[in-house]
Structure formats: C-alpha cells, structure tokens
Tab-separated table of C-alpha atoms in Angstrom:
chain	number	residue	atom	x	y	z
A	1	MET	CA	-17.275	-19.498	34.052
A	2	PRO	CA	-19.905	-19.744	31.463
A	3	GLU	CA	-19.995	-18.927	27.817
A	4	LYS	CA	-20.708	-15.017	26.359
A	5	THR	CA	-22.100	-14.522	23.019
A	6	ILE	CA	-20.658	-10.695	21.548
A	7	TYR	CA	-20.763	-9.718	18.341
A	8	ILE	CA	-17.263	-7.818	16.905
A	9	CYS	CA	-17.224	-5.507	13.741
A	10	SER	CA	-14.906	-6.679	11.235
A	11	SER	CA	-14.064	-3.682	10.271
A	12	CYS	CA	-13.228	-1.144	13.317
A	13	GLY	CA	-12.833	-4.213	16.039
A	14	ALA	CA	-16.328	-2.739	18.080
A	15	SER	CA	-18.057	-4.965	19.975
A	16	SER	CA	-21.748	-4.824	20.688
A	17	PRO	CA	-23.805	-7.418	23.288
A	18	GLN	CA	-26.410	-7.609	20.395
A	19	TRP	CA	-26.811	-7.979	17.044
A	20	MET	CA	-27.699	-4.745	15.133
A	21	GLY	CA	-27.858	-4.071	10.846
A	22	GLN	CA	-25.099	-1.150	11.474
A	23	CYS	CA	-21.837	-0.487	13.489
A	24	PRO	CA	-22.638	1.747	15.973
A	25	LYS	CA	-19.304	2.900	16.118
A	26	CYS	CA	-18.096	2.755	12.588
A	27	ARG	CA	-21.422	3.195	10.867
A	28	GLN	CA	-20.694	0.429	8.500
A	29	TRP	CA	-23.401	-2.386	7.651
A	30	ASN	CA	-23.370	-5.846	8.307
A	31	THR	CA	-19.948	-6.127	9.913
A	32	LEU	CA	-20.902	-7.591	12.902
A	33	GLU	CA	-20.107	-11.013	13.824
A	34	GLU	CA	-20.966	-13.289	16.103
A	35	GLU	CA	-18.237	-14.000	18.796
A	36	VAL	CA	-18.688	-16.591	21.865
A	37	THR	CA	-15.984	-15.724	24.166
A	38	SER	CA	-13.802	-18.696	26.052
A	39	SER	CA	-12.486	-18.817	29.318
A	40	LEU	CA	-9.292	-20.696	28.568
A	41	PRO	CA	-6.162	-19.070	29.066
A	42	ILE	CA	-3.941	-18.095	26.406
A	43	PRO	CA	-0.923	-21.040	26.678
A	44	ALA	CA	1.935	-20.403	28.345
A	45	VAL	CA	6.029	-20.501	26.347
A	46	SER	CA	8.486	-21.672	28.965
A	47	GLY	CA	10.902	-19.294	29.888
A	48	MET	CA	8.944	-16.439	30.315
A	49	GLN	CA	8.287	-14.710	33.258
A	50	ALA	CA	5.246	-12.129	34.576
A	51	PRO	CA	5.628	-8.890	33.624
A	52	LYS	CA	6.319	-6.045	36.717
A	53	VAL	CA	5.235	-2.980	37.621
A	54	MET	CA	8.209	-0.513	37.581
A	55	ARG	CA	8.761	3.313	37.637
A	56	LEU	CA	8.357	4.475	34.002
A	57	GLN	CA	11.782	6.618	33.959
A	58	ASP	CA	12.901	3.276	35.249
A	59	ALA	CA	12.237	1.788	32.039
A	60	THR	CA	15.292	0.700	29.538
A	61	GLU	CA	15.151	-1.018	26.315
A	62	ASP	CA	17.051	-4.024	27.042
A	63	GLU	CA	19.627	-3.537	24.921
A	64	ARG	CA	17.643	-4.710	22.006
A	65	HIS	CA	18.897	-3.417	19.328
A	66	PRO	CA	17.870	-3.538	15.814
A	67	PHE	CA	19.550	-5.691	12.701
A	68	SER	CA	19.150	-5.580	9.324
A	69	SER	CA	16.684	-7.698	6.631
A	70	GLY	CA	19.441	-7.819	4.375
A	71	LEU	CA	18.480	-5.188	2.139
A	72	LEU	CA	18.998	-1.432	2.366
A	73	PRO	CA	16.474	0.014	1.322
A	74	LEU	CA	14.118	-2.320	3.289
A	75	ASP	CA	15.617	-1.236	6.426
A	76	ARG	CA	15.305	2.575	5.726
A	77	LEU	CA	12.050	1.732	4.853
A	78	LEU	CA	11.211	-0.143	8.333
A	79	GLY	CA	12.929	3.198	10.012
A	80	SER	CA	16.076	1.113	11.388
A	81	GLY	CA	15.808	-2.823	10.589
A	82	LEU	CA	14.296	-5.439	11.864
A	83	VAL	CA	13.642	-4.534	15.857
A	84	PRO	CA	13.615	-7.706	18.805
A	85	GLY	CA	10.251	-7.372	20.020
A	86	ALA	CA	8.465	-5.381	17.713
A	87	VAL	CA	5.802	-7.309	15.346
A	88	THR	CA	5.245	-6.058	11.428
A	89	LEU	CA	1.660	-6.886	9.838
A	90	ALA	CA	2.316	-7.681	6.155
A	91	GLY	CA	-0.677	-7.234	3.690
A	92	GLY	CA	-1.161	-7.891	-0.313
A	93	GLU	CA	-3.381	-9.498	-2.873
A	94	PRO	CA	-2.610	-13.461	-3.598
A	95	GLY	CA	0.289	-14.168	-5.476
A	96	ILE	CA	1.445	-10.292	-5.183
A	97	GLY	CA	4.999	-11.534	-3.408
A	98	LYS	CA	4.421	-11.660	-0.178
A	99	SER	CA	5.698	-15.464	0.598
A	100	THR	CA	8.566	-15.062	-2.042
A	101	LEU	CA	9.529	-11.791	-0.604
A	102	LEU	CA	10.184	-12.647	3.149
A	103	LEU	CA	11.631	-16.463	2.135
A	104	GLN	CA	14.351	-14.082	0.755
A	105	VAL	CA	14.426	-11.971	3.860
A	106	ALA	CA	14.672	-14.916	5.947
A	107	GLY	CA	18.043	-16.323	3.853
A	108	LEU	CA	19.386	-13.349	4.134
A	109	VAL	CA	18.790	-12.635	7.978
A	110	ALA	CA	20.059	-16.363	8.313
A	111	ALA	CA	23.066	-15.537	6.710
A	112	ARG	CA	24.054	-12.783	8.676
A	113	GLY	CA	24.373	-15.773	11.902
A	114	ARG	CA	21.170	-14.988	12.892
A	115	ARG	CA	18.167	-18.066	13.934
A	116	VAL	CA	15.221	-17.633	11.510
A	117	LEU	CA	11.650	-19.251	12.272
A	118	TYR	CA	9.557	-19.553	9.492
A	119	ALA	CA	5.976	-20.516	9.994
A	120	SER	CA	3.734	-21.790	7.487
A	121	GLY	CA	0.222	-22.870	7.600
A	122	GLU	CA	-0.654	-22.334	3.789
A	123	GLU	CA	2.580	-24.182	2.164
A	124	THR	CA	3.908	-28.116	3.166
A	125	LEU	CA	7.875	-28.135	3.907
A	126	ALA	CA	8.560	-29.474	0.787
A	127	GLN	CA	6.969	-26.391	-1.117
A	128	ILE	CA	8.959	-24.072	0.969
A	129	ARG	CA	12.007	-25.856	0.156
A	130	ALA	CA	11.314	-26.111	-3.217
A	131	ARG	CA	10.989	-22.179	-3.639
A	132	GLY	CA	13.922	-21.735	-1.150
A	133	GLU	CA	16.114	-23.448	-3.335
A	134	ARG	CA	15.171	-20.869	-6.483
A	135	LEU	CA	15.377	-17.652	-4.088
A	136	HIS	CA	19.262	-19.852	-2.906
A	137	ALA	CA	17.467	-18.788	0.366
A	138	LEU	CA	18.348	-22.285	2.106
A	139	HIS	CA	20.852	-21.891	5.530
A	140	ASP	CA	21.918	-23.789	8.326
A	141	ASN	CA	20.104	-21.089	10.469
A	142	LEU	CA	16.718	-20.979	8.658
A	143	LEU	CA	14.260	-23.161	10.357
A	144	ALA	CA	10.645	-24.094	9.475
A	145	ILE	CA	7.538	-25.596	11.001
A	146	SER	CA	4.583	-26.030	8.709
A	147	THR	CA	1.447	-26.572	10.829
A	148	PRO	CA	-1.925	-24.843	10.973
A	149	SER	CA	-2.110	-24.920	14.939
A	150	CYS	CA	-0.536	-21.737	16.895
A	151	ASP	CA	0.267	-24.045	20.283
A	152	ASP	CA	3.135	-25.395	17.687
A	153	VAL	CA	4.019	-22.205	16.371
A	154	LEU	CA	4.473	-21.117	20.684
A	155	SER	CA	5.624	-24.046	21.459
A	156	ALA	CA	8.680	-23.668	18.419
A	157	LEU	CA	9.484	-20.383	19.521
A	158	GLY	CA	10.079	-21.376	23.208
A	159	ASP	CA	12.243	-24.109	22.008
A	160	THR	CA	14.130	-22.324	19.516
A	161	ARG	CA	14.131	-18.788	20.613
A	162	PRO	CA	14.689	-17.230	16.847
A	163	ASP	CA	15.914	-13.963	16.429
A	164	LEU	CA	12.872	-13.295	13.451
A	165	LEU	CA	9.643	-15.152	13.163
A	166	ILE	CA	7.526	-15.334	10.072
A	167	LEU	CA	4.300	-16.306	10.605
A	168	ASP	CA	3.013	-16.947	6.557
A	169	SER	CA	-0.196	-16.056	7.079
A	170	VAL	CA	-2.292	-15.418	10.479
A	171	GLN	CA	-5.543	-16.084	8.679
A	172	THR	CA	-4.454	-19.582	8.246
A	173	VAL	CA	-3.714	-20.584	12.015
A	174	ALA	CA	-5.944	-21.622	14.196
A	175	CYS	CA	-5.615	-21.109	18.522
A	176	THR	CA	-7.322	-23.164	20.622
A	177	THR	CA	-8.310	-20.784	23.327
A	178	ALA	CA	-10.898	-19.241	20.458
A	179	ASP	CA	-14.228	-20.768	18.978
A	180	GLY	CA	-14.316	-20.980	15.125
A	181	LEU	CA	-12.587	-21.552	11.927
A	182	PRO	CA	-9.285	-20.144	11.166
A	183	GLY	CA	-9.506	-16.700	9.776
A	184	ASN	CA	-12.751	-15.712	11.156
A	185	VAL	CA	-12.544	-12.288	13.752
A	186	ASN	CA	-12.200	-14.937	16.456
A	187	GLN	CA	-9.638	-16.841	16.224
A	188	VAL	CA	-7.587	-13.765	14.470
A	189	ARG	CA	-7.307	-11.572	17.172
A	190	ALA	CA	-6.704	-14.425	18.894
A	191	VAL	CA	-3.737	-16.228	17.234
A	192	ALA	CA	-1.851	-12.408	16.777
A	193	SER	CA	-2.685	-11.347	20.455
A	194	SER	CA	-0.659	-14.711	21.490
A	195	VAL	CA	2.206	-14.372	19.174
A	196	ILE	CA	2.553	-10.732	19.536
A	197	GLU	CA	2.233	-11.337	23.198
A	198	THR	CA	5.483	-14.235	23.072
A	199	CYS	CA	7.380	-12.107	20.533
A	200	ARG	CA	7.698	-9.418	22.751
A	201	ARG	CA	8.486	-11.369	25.866
A	202	LEU	CA	11.061	-12.909	24.336
A	203	GLY	CA	12.852	-10.259	22.263
A	204	ILE	CA	12.149	-11.542	18.561
A	205	SER	CA	10.931	-9.253	16.339
A	206	GLY	CA	7.955	-11.102	14.225
A	207	ILE	CA	6.369	-10.772	10.916
A	208	LEU	CA	3.069	-11.562	10.266
A	209	VAL	CA	1.553	-12.038	6.952
A	210	GLY	CA	-2.124	-11.217	6.934
A	211	HIS	CA	-4.877	-11.602	3.683
A	212	VAL	CA	-6.807	-8.482	2.261
A	213	THR	CA	-10.433	-8.195	0.921
A	214	LYS	CA	-11.387	-7.883	-2.784
A	215	GLU	CA	-11.467	-3.534	-1.447
A	216	GLY	CA	-8.031	-4.212	-1.181
A	217	THR	CA	-7.989	-3.723	3.083
A	218	LEU	CA	-6.471	-6.190	5.300
A	219	ALA	CA	-8.393	-8.946	6.225
A	220	GLY	CA	-9.701	-9.189	10.076
A	221	PRO	CA	-10.155	-6.983	12.637
A	222	ARG	CA	-9.340	-3.227	12.187
A	223	LEU	CA	-7.880	-4.177	15.694
A	224	LEU	CA	-5.479	-6.485	14.200
A	225	GLU	CA	-3.585	-3.288	12.845
A	226	HIS	CA	-3.819	-1.171	16.324
A	227	MET	CA	-1.633	-4.237	18.459
A	228	VAL	CA	0.852	-4.848	15.454
A	229	ASP	CA	4.058	-2.085	15.670
A	230	THR	CA	4.617	-1.447	11.754
A	231	VAL	CA	1.932	-2.240	9.037
A	232	ILE	CA	3.323	-2.682	5.003
A	233	SER	CA	1.722	-3.642	2.357
A	234	LEU	CA	2.685	-4.708	-1.061
A	235	GLU	CA	0.599	-3.564	-4.120
A	236	GLY	CA	1.164	-3.878	-7.543
A	237	ASP	CA	-0.818	-5.580	-10.883
A	238	ARG	CA	0.334	-9.269	-10.746
A	239	ARG	CA	-0.152	-9.383	-14.692
A	240	GLN	CA	3.241	-6.916	-14.552
A	241	ALA	CA	6.649	-7.265	-13.120
A	242	PHE	CA	6.744	-4.276	-10.823
A	243	ARG	CA	5.288	-4.115	-6.767
A	244	ILE	CA	5.296	-1.524	-4.503
A	245	MET	CA	5.705	-1.715	-0.680
A	246	ARG	CA	3.740	0.901	0.989
A	247	VAL	CA	4.086	1.670	4.618
A	248	SER	CA	0.723	2.777	6.469
A	249	LYS	CA	1.464	2.554	10.326
A	250	ASN	CA	5.924	2.543	11.715
A	251	ARG	CA	6.674	3.205	15.061
A	252	PHE	CA	9.929	2.961	14.857
A	253	GLY	CA	10.047	5.596	11.652
A	254	PRO	CA	8.590	7.460	8.799
A	255	SER	CA	4.670	6.035	7.614
A	256	ASP	CA	4.813	7.522	4.135
A	257	GLU	CA	8.180	5.750	2.661
A	258	MET	CA	7.930	3.410	-0.214
A	259	LEU	CA	10.099	0.944	-2.599
A	260	VAL	CA	9.339	-0.284	-6.001
A	261	PHE	CA	10.308	-4.218	-6.541
A	262	ARG	CA	10.653	-5.992	-9.373
A	263	MET	CA	9.678	-9.439	-9.883
A	264	GLY	CA	12.608	-11.579	-11.189
A	265	GLY	CA	13.546	-15.385	-12.181
A	266	CYS	CA	15.552	-15.297	-8.424
A	267	GLY	CA	12.929	-13.329	-6.435
A	268	MET	CA	11.752	-9.741	-5.998
A	269	GLU	CA	14.497	-7.509	-7.114
A	270	ILE	CA	14.685	-3.616	-5.405
A	271	VAL	CA	14.548	-0.805	-8.145
A	272	PRO	CA	17.250	1.696	-6.810
A	273	ASP	CA	16.228	4.397	-8.884
A	274	PRO	CA	12.308	4.402	-9.669
A	275	SER	CA	11.743	7.736	-10.698
A	276	THR	CA	11.545	6.941	-14.373
A	277	PHE	CA	10.942	3.506	-14.340
A	278	PHE	CA	7.311	4.133	-14.893
A	279	LEU	CA	8.175	5.849	-18.055
A	280	GLU	CA	9.289	2.701	-20.238
A	281	ASP	CA	8.340	2.586	-23.537
A	282	ARG	CA	6.536	5.218	-24.031
A	283	ASN	CA	6.205	7.361	-26.923
A	284	PRO	CA	6.029	11.048	-26.382
A	285	SER	CA	4.577	11.948	-30.222
A	286	LEU	CA	0.893	10.634	-29.193
A	287	ALA	CA	-1.784	12.758	-27.825
A	288	GLY	CA	-3.366	12.101	-24.535
A	289	THR	CA	-0.714	11.776	-22.184
A	290	ALA	CA	1.428	13.315	-20.052
A	291	VAL	CA	3.831	13.301	-17.787
A	292	VAL	CA	3.449	13.986	-14.279
A	293	MET	CA	5.936	14.511	-10.663
A	294	ALA	CA	3.846	12.604	-8.512
A	295	CYS	CA	5.039	12.396	-4.802
A	296	GLU	CA	4.597	8.710	-2.572
A	297	GLY	CA	5.570	9.650	0.809
A	298	ARG	CA	8.810	11.772	0.400
A	299	ARG	CA	9.756	10.268	-3.076
A	300	PRO	CA	9.041	12.017	-6.206
A	301	LEU	CA	8.109	9.950	-9.147
A	302	ALA	CA	7.681	10.163	-12.723
A	303	VAL	CA	4.588	9.016	-14.201
A	304	GLU	CA	2.499	8.674	-17.163
A	305	ILE	CA	-1.119	9.645	-16.976
A	306	GLN	CA	-3.113	8.628	-20.348
A	307	ALA	CA	-6.144	9.837	-21.541
A	308	LEU	CA	-8.788	9.356	-24.176
A	309	ALA	CA	-11.809	11.268	-25.080
A	310	CYS	CA	-13.745	10.107	-28.234
A	311	LYS	CA	-17.202	10.152	-29.161
A	312	SER	CA	-19.632	8.219	-26.971
A	313	CYS	CA	-22.727	5.993	-28.809
A	314	PHE	CA	-24.580	6.321	-25.759
A	315	SER	CA	-26.862	8.804	-24.372
A	316	ILE	CA	-24.947	8.796	-21.115
A	317	PRO	CA	-21.487	9.486	-21.946
A	318	ARG	CA	-18.995	7.197	-19.786
A	319	ARG	CA	-16.433	8.296	-17.527
A	320	SER	CA	-13.539	5.559	-16.185
A	321	ALA	CA	-10.470	6.392	-14.360
A	322	LEU	CA	-7.809	3.705	-13.537
A	323	GLY	CA	-5.380	4.196	-10.528
A	324	PHE	CA	-7.481	7.363	-9.074
A	325	ASP	CA	-10.228	8.156	-8.054
A	326	THR	CA	-12.854	7.909	-10.938
A	327	ASN	CA	-15.028	10.874	-8.419
A	328	ARG	CA	-11.747	13.016	-8.735
A	329	LEU	CA	-12.255	12.745	-12.710
A	330	ASN	CA	-15.471	13.794	-12.987
A	331	MET	CA	-14.937	16.332	-10.728
A	332	LEU	CA	-11.784	17.517	-12.723
A	333	LEU	CA	-14.148	17.424	-16.207
A	334	ALA	CA	-16.846	19.761	-14.568
A	335	VAL	CA	-14.334	22.465	-13.667
A	336	LEU	CA	-13.443	22.323	-17.297
A	337	GLU	CA	-16.867	22.193	-19.047
A	338	LYS	CA	-17.426	25.116	-16.592
A	339	HIS	CA	-14.496	27.425	-17.461
A	340	LEU	CA	-13.181	26.229	-20.516
A	341	ARG	CA	-16.882	26.511	-22.129
A	342	LEU	CA	-16.171	22.913	-23.167
A	343	ASN	CA	-19.256	20.451	-23.788
A	344	PHE	CA	-18.397	16.667	-22.938
A	345	SER	CA	-21.905	15.553	-22.898
A	346	GLN	CA	-21.337	13.523	-25.651
A	347	VAL	CA	-18.063	12.389	-25.692
A	348	ASP	CA	-16.533	8.932	-23.597
A	349	ILE	CA	-13.589	9.840	-21.592
A	350	TYR	CA	-11.095	7.273	-20.234
A	351	ALA	CA	-8.353	8.223	-17.986
A	352	LYS	CA	-5.264	6.419	-16.139
A	353	VAL	CA	-2.418	6.173	-14.612
A	354	GLY	CA	0.205	3.892	-16.739
A	355	GLY	CA	1.900	1.330	-15.134
A	356	GLY	CA	-0.630	-0.136	-12.832
A	357	LEU	CA	-0.044	2.347	-10.121
A	358	ARG	CA	-2.547	3.708	-7.540
A	359	LEU	CA	-2.279	6.741	-6.678
A	360	GLN	CA	-4.128	9.218	-4.043
A	361	ASP	CA	-1.864	12.698	-5.070
A	362	PRO	CA	-3.355	15.715	-5.454
A	363	GLY	CA	-0.735	16.888	-7.946
A	364	LEU	CA	-2.298	14.519	-10.411
A	365	ASP	CA	-4.915	17.209	-11.137
A	366	LEU	CA	-2.424	19.054	-13.430
A	367	GLY	CA	-1.381	15.812	-15.345
A	368	VAL	CA	-4.985	14.714	-15.731
A	369	VAL	CA	-6.056	17.686	-17.039
A	370	THR	CA	-3.438	18.564	-19.159
A	371	ALA	CA	-3.940	14.728	-20.512
A	372	VAL	CA	-7.707	14.976	-21.212
A	373	LEU	CA	-7.401	18.169	-23.263
A	374	SER	CA	-4.562	16.946	-25.154
A	375	SER	CA	-6.802	13.971	-26.599
A	376	PHE	CA	-9.773	16.663	-27.099
A	377	TYR	CA	-7.767	18.940	-28.949
A	378	ASN	CA	-5.989	15.491	-30.728
A	379	ILE	CA	-2.423	17.729	-30.265
A	380	PRO	CA	0.419	15.875	-28.750
A	381	LEU	CA	2.588	17.511	-24.991
A	382	PRO	CA	5.955	18.509	-25.703
A	383	GLU	CA	8.204	15.489	-25.831
A	384	LYS	CA	9.734	16.490	-21.826
A	385	ALA	CA	6.991	18.330	-20.486
A	386	VAL	CA	6.352	17.622	-16.988
A	387	PHE	CA	3.287	18.283	-14.850
A	388	PHE	CA	2.067	18.512	-11.477
A	389	GLY	CA	-0.296	20.816	-9.026
A	390	GLU	CA	-3.929	21.011	-7.945
A	391	CYS	CA	-6.702	22.012	-9.446
A	392	ASP	CA	-9.677	23.738	-7.225
A	393	LEU	CA	-13.631	24.303	-8.421
A	394	ASN	CA	-12.531	27.722	-9.074
A	395	GLY	CA	-10.131	26.478	-11.850
A	396	GLN	CA	-7.270	28.042	-9.978
A	397	ILE	CA	-3.875	25.710	-9.779
A	398	ARG	CA	-2.270	25.596	-6.592
A	399	PRO	CA	0.156	24.303	-4.749
A	400	VAL	CA	0.929	20.716	-3.595
A	401	THR	CA	3.259	19.200	-0.875
A	402	CYS	CA	7.329	18.155	-2.039
A	403	GLN	CA	7.131	20.766	-4.235
A	404	ASP	CA	10.437	21.988	-4.902
A	405	GLN	CA	11.489	18.276	-4.697
A	406	ARG	CA	9.456	17.356	-7.555
A	407	GLU	CA	11.183	20.237	-9.391
A	408	SER	CA	14.555	18.917	-8.152
A	409	GLN	CA	13.714	15.609	-9.350
A	410	ALA	CA	12.173	16.841	-13.001
A	411	LYS	CA	15.150	19.313	-13.549
A	412	LYS	CA	17.599	16.272	-12.826
A	413	LEU	CA	15.819	14.060	-15.789
A	414	GLY	CA	16.015	17.406	-17.994
A	415	CYS	CA	11.903	17.580	-18.439
A	416	THR	CA	11.339	21.040	-19.937
A	417	PRO	CA	8.893	22.998	-19.413
A	418	ILE	CA	7.972	22.064	-16.158
A	419	VAL	CA	4.701	22.952	-15.662
A	420	ARG	CA	3.222	23.784	-11.854
A	421	PRO	CA	1.663	25.873	-9.715
A	422	GLY	CA	3.206	29.916	-10.422
A	423	THR	CA	3.963	29.227	-14.639
A	424	VAL	CA	0.204	28.554	-14.918
A	425	ASN	CA	-2.421	29.915	-12.173
A	426	THR	CA	-5.846	28.807	-13.821
A	427	ILE	CA	-6.817	26.404	-16.478
A	428	VAL	CA	-7.288	29.495	-19.023
A	429	ASP	CA	-3.511	30.145	-18.599
A	430	LEU	CA	-3.076	26.388	-19.297
A	431	ALA	CA	-4.896	25.642	-21.873
A	432	GLN	CA	-4.043	29.161	-23.822
A	433	ARG	CA	-0.615	28.061	-23.955
A	434	LEU	CA	-0.740	24.856	-25.024
A	435	PHE	CA	-3.448	24.133	-27.166
A	436	ARG	CA	-4.202	27.538	-28.559
A	437	ARG	CA	-7.762	26.811	-28.345
A	438	ASN	CA	-10.354	28.599	-30.109
A	439	ARG	CA	-13.607	30.346	-28.039
A	440	GLY	CA	-16.032	27.377	-29.491
A	441	GLY	CA	-13.600	24.452	-27.766
A	442	GLU	CA	-13.892	22.858	-30.787
A	443	ARG	CA	-11.109	20.127	-31.459
A	444	HIS	CA	-7.804	21.155	-33.663
A	445	ALA	CA	-6.990	18.438	-36.575
C-alpha cells in the first residue's frame, strides 16, 4: 500500500488533502502540519482478545470498580477515583509539579496493594528513584521503566498487567507505526491511541502527562482531548507555593471542580480549606484592594483584587490586567467613565488577582470596579467587606451563578458588609455608598 501525504491541524485535528494557510474547520492560521500515513499495523499486546459485537442492552461493566488514588479530595475531583480502563490526560507547564504529584499518587496506590507502572521518556530510573525517596513513594508494587519507545511501554503492560499506568509524557515517546520525531502531531496521536486502546482492553487505569504550549493549551492535536476520558490541568505560578488543579472534561463526574495544592518539601500537599488561603498577609487598611467571593466550579473562594490608578506620563494611558481578561478591564473602565462621569484619559490603571490566580468568573466585575474606585479616590474599603456581582454595559449590577453559596461562605468567614446584586443595583449606588464622590469625580484626599 503506497504512502499518502495529508495535512493535520494541530489545533482541532481536522485533516486536509493539501496544505492551506488557514484551517478550513477551526479557522486558525498556519496550523496545518504535514503527515505521511503509514500502512504499518499497531503492535499487538499479548493476551488481548479481539472485540466482539453484541447487543447494547447486554453490555456490562465487567465488574471494573474504581479504586482510590490515596487522596480522597483527588478522588472526588475525578468523580469516583481511578477507573480501570479509563485514561486521564494531565497537563501543565514545565516545573509546575505534574511528575511530583503523579509519583506521589503512584506510591499511595502501590501502598494499597495495587501494581503501578511508571513509564518515563524524560528521566532515567535513577532520577525517578531519587525523587521517589524524597517523596517516600517507593514500594515493592511500584514498577518503573525509562524508555522513549511506545512499543516497550506496550510490551511492559502486557507482561506486568498493572492496575495503574502513568506515562510521563506522551510527547517524549515515539511509536514505530508513525513517522516523524517524538512530539509531532502524527506521533502524539499514534502513541496516545495505542496506549488508550491497550488500557481499555486490559482494564488498566491510565494517566498520560501532556505538555502545554506557550498559550497554556495542551500541545498536540485537539483530538487527544477527545480520545481520553478525563482532562485535568495543573496551574499556578512556579515562583509561589500553591497550585490549582482543574477539570475541563470528565466522563465519570463533574467537570467544574478544582483542588488547591501547596508545594512542600515532601511533595504536593492538599489545602483542606482554600476559601481564605489566598488572603494571607493581606493589609485591609490600604486603598485599592477589595475582597471578592469568586466561584471556581462549585467552590467559593475569597480572593483579593488589587488595583492601582496613578497619573500617566504617556500620551496613551496604560491598562494592564493580571489574572483576568484585559479586555474585561477596559470594558469596566468604559462603564465607569460613562456612568460616573470620570476621566481616565490621563490615568494609568493596573489590576490583578492576588496570589497569581487566573479566573474567568463574571462575579469579579464588582470587585474590580470597587478596587479601581478605591485606588482612584484613595479611600480604603471596609476591613471585612466582600463583593461579587456582574456589571453590564448599562452600569447595572446583575446576579451571578452560585450566588447563595457565595453569600453563605462569606457569612461563615464573618464578612460584612456583603455587597452583592440586590444590595446595590447600579455602579452609581456603589460609588455613593462607599466613596461619597463629588459631582466632578475628583479624588478625595
């Protein structure tokens, strides 16, 4: 069978018979990469039987019950623990702690009497052992292999039949059935499909580690996220101690959960109550800071919004946002200028979410607006005040999701006043209530 050249989009996985500057499906530019199809078969694993066709109503789960990862909060995040035959894709930036956390999980699962295979294409066995000793994860049931070959991993799966496979990472392993260097679109898809098919047939729970691009998305074809059962990501600033794990896809549980980890000397530690974790060392007497009851998934978090409004030395004032969308900051500033008759044409405005968090919650709007006004007027906010609510283009404060949970959590933390939709209806009400501004919008001393 002759070889055939096609072009695969690295963003969405769509194929095209010829190269084009723009992907015809996702409309991204310069994402089509050349791929030469091969007629080589996927290597078989000993002991696997060919699938059978049967009536759907007769299908059973083959008594494959989930087992614990050793971390109960992580089990709840995944839905019901580690499911045999299911594959999880874990992504994150380099050095964020993916390998450390997964080796901890491998040690905990092995300590519970289950066999674990840790396959690495990045580190030697000596390096893995050194990290395992530091994490106290070494156990007789924890097996390891260091190889850049997918065939070696598949052969080890057939020989050892582990309960859990951790492949670190899918971009560093190559398959003989595909052309190209490890990490390209063709290789990533071939390695992932081979490992996923083997795990499902042998009833092995698999975790694939994936690299991310400079934009923060998972590297490789978008098809990879469709092939796996669960997609989790580890986020955070490497210069800080905390990490956030989010779920973006989950076939066995909710896809809007999150966990907060703290990087310690013995590995990753779960923060049991992250509701006030991001308010440590906060000084409420300073102007330009506001506490927002944000909601990540279904869990309310008290986070600090910091803002700085200062005179600009440029002809065009600067606008900068860290932790949320800069376009949203520009929109909120336009709303303030329109409805409060403020003049920001000669003012630089910077805003950020404290602790290095990245949030997309519309409920941040009210906190961002309040922090900007607090810095602009140089008036500190009440010490225990908390804010949440969405601001629309008409200056109205609109309700947000999980509003009852946010208010309940704020009351548990002793926050007062709780400024939310209903207590204030417009931005004008907010400004008159907290800052007593004059008609010209000039700053108070």
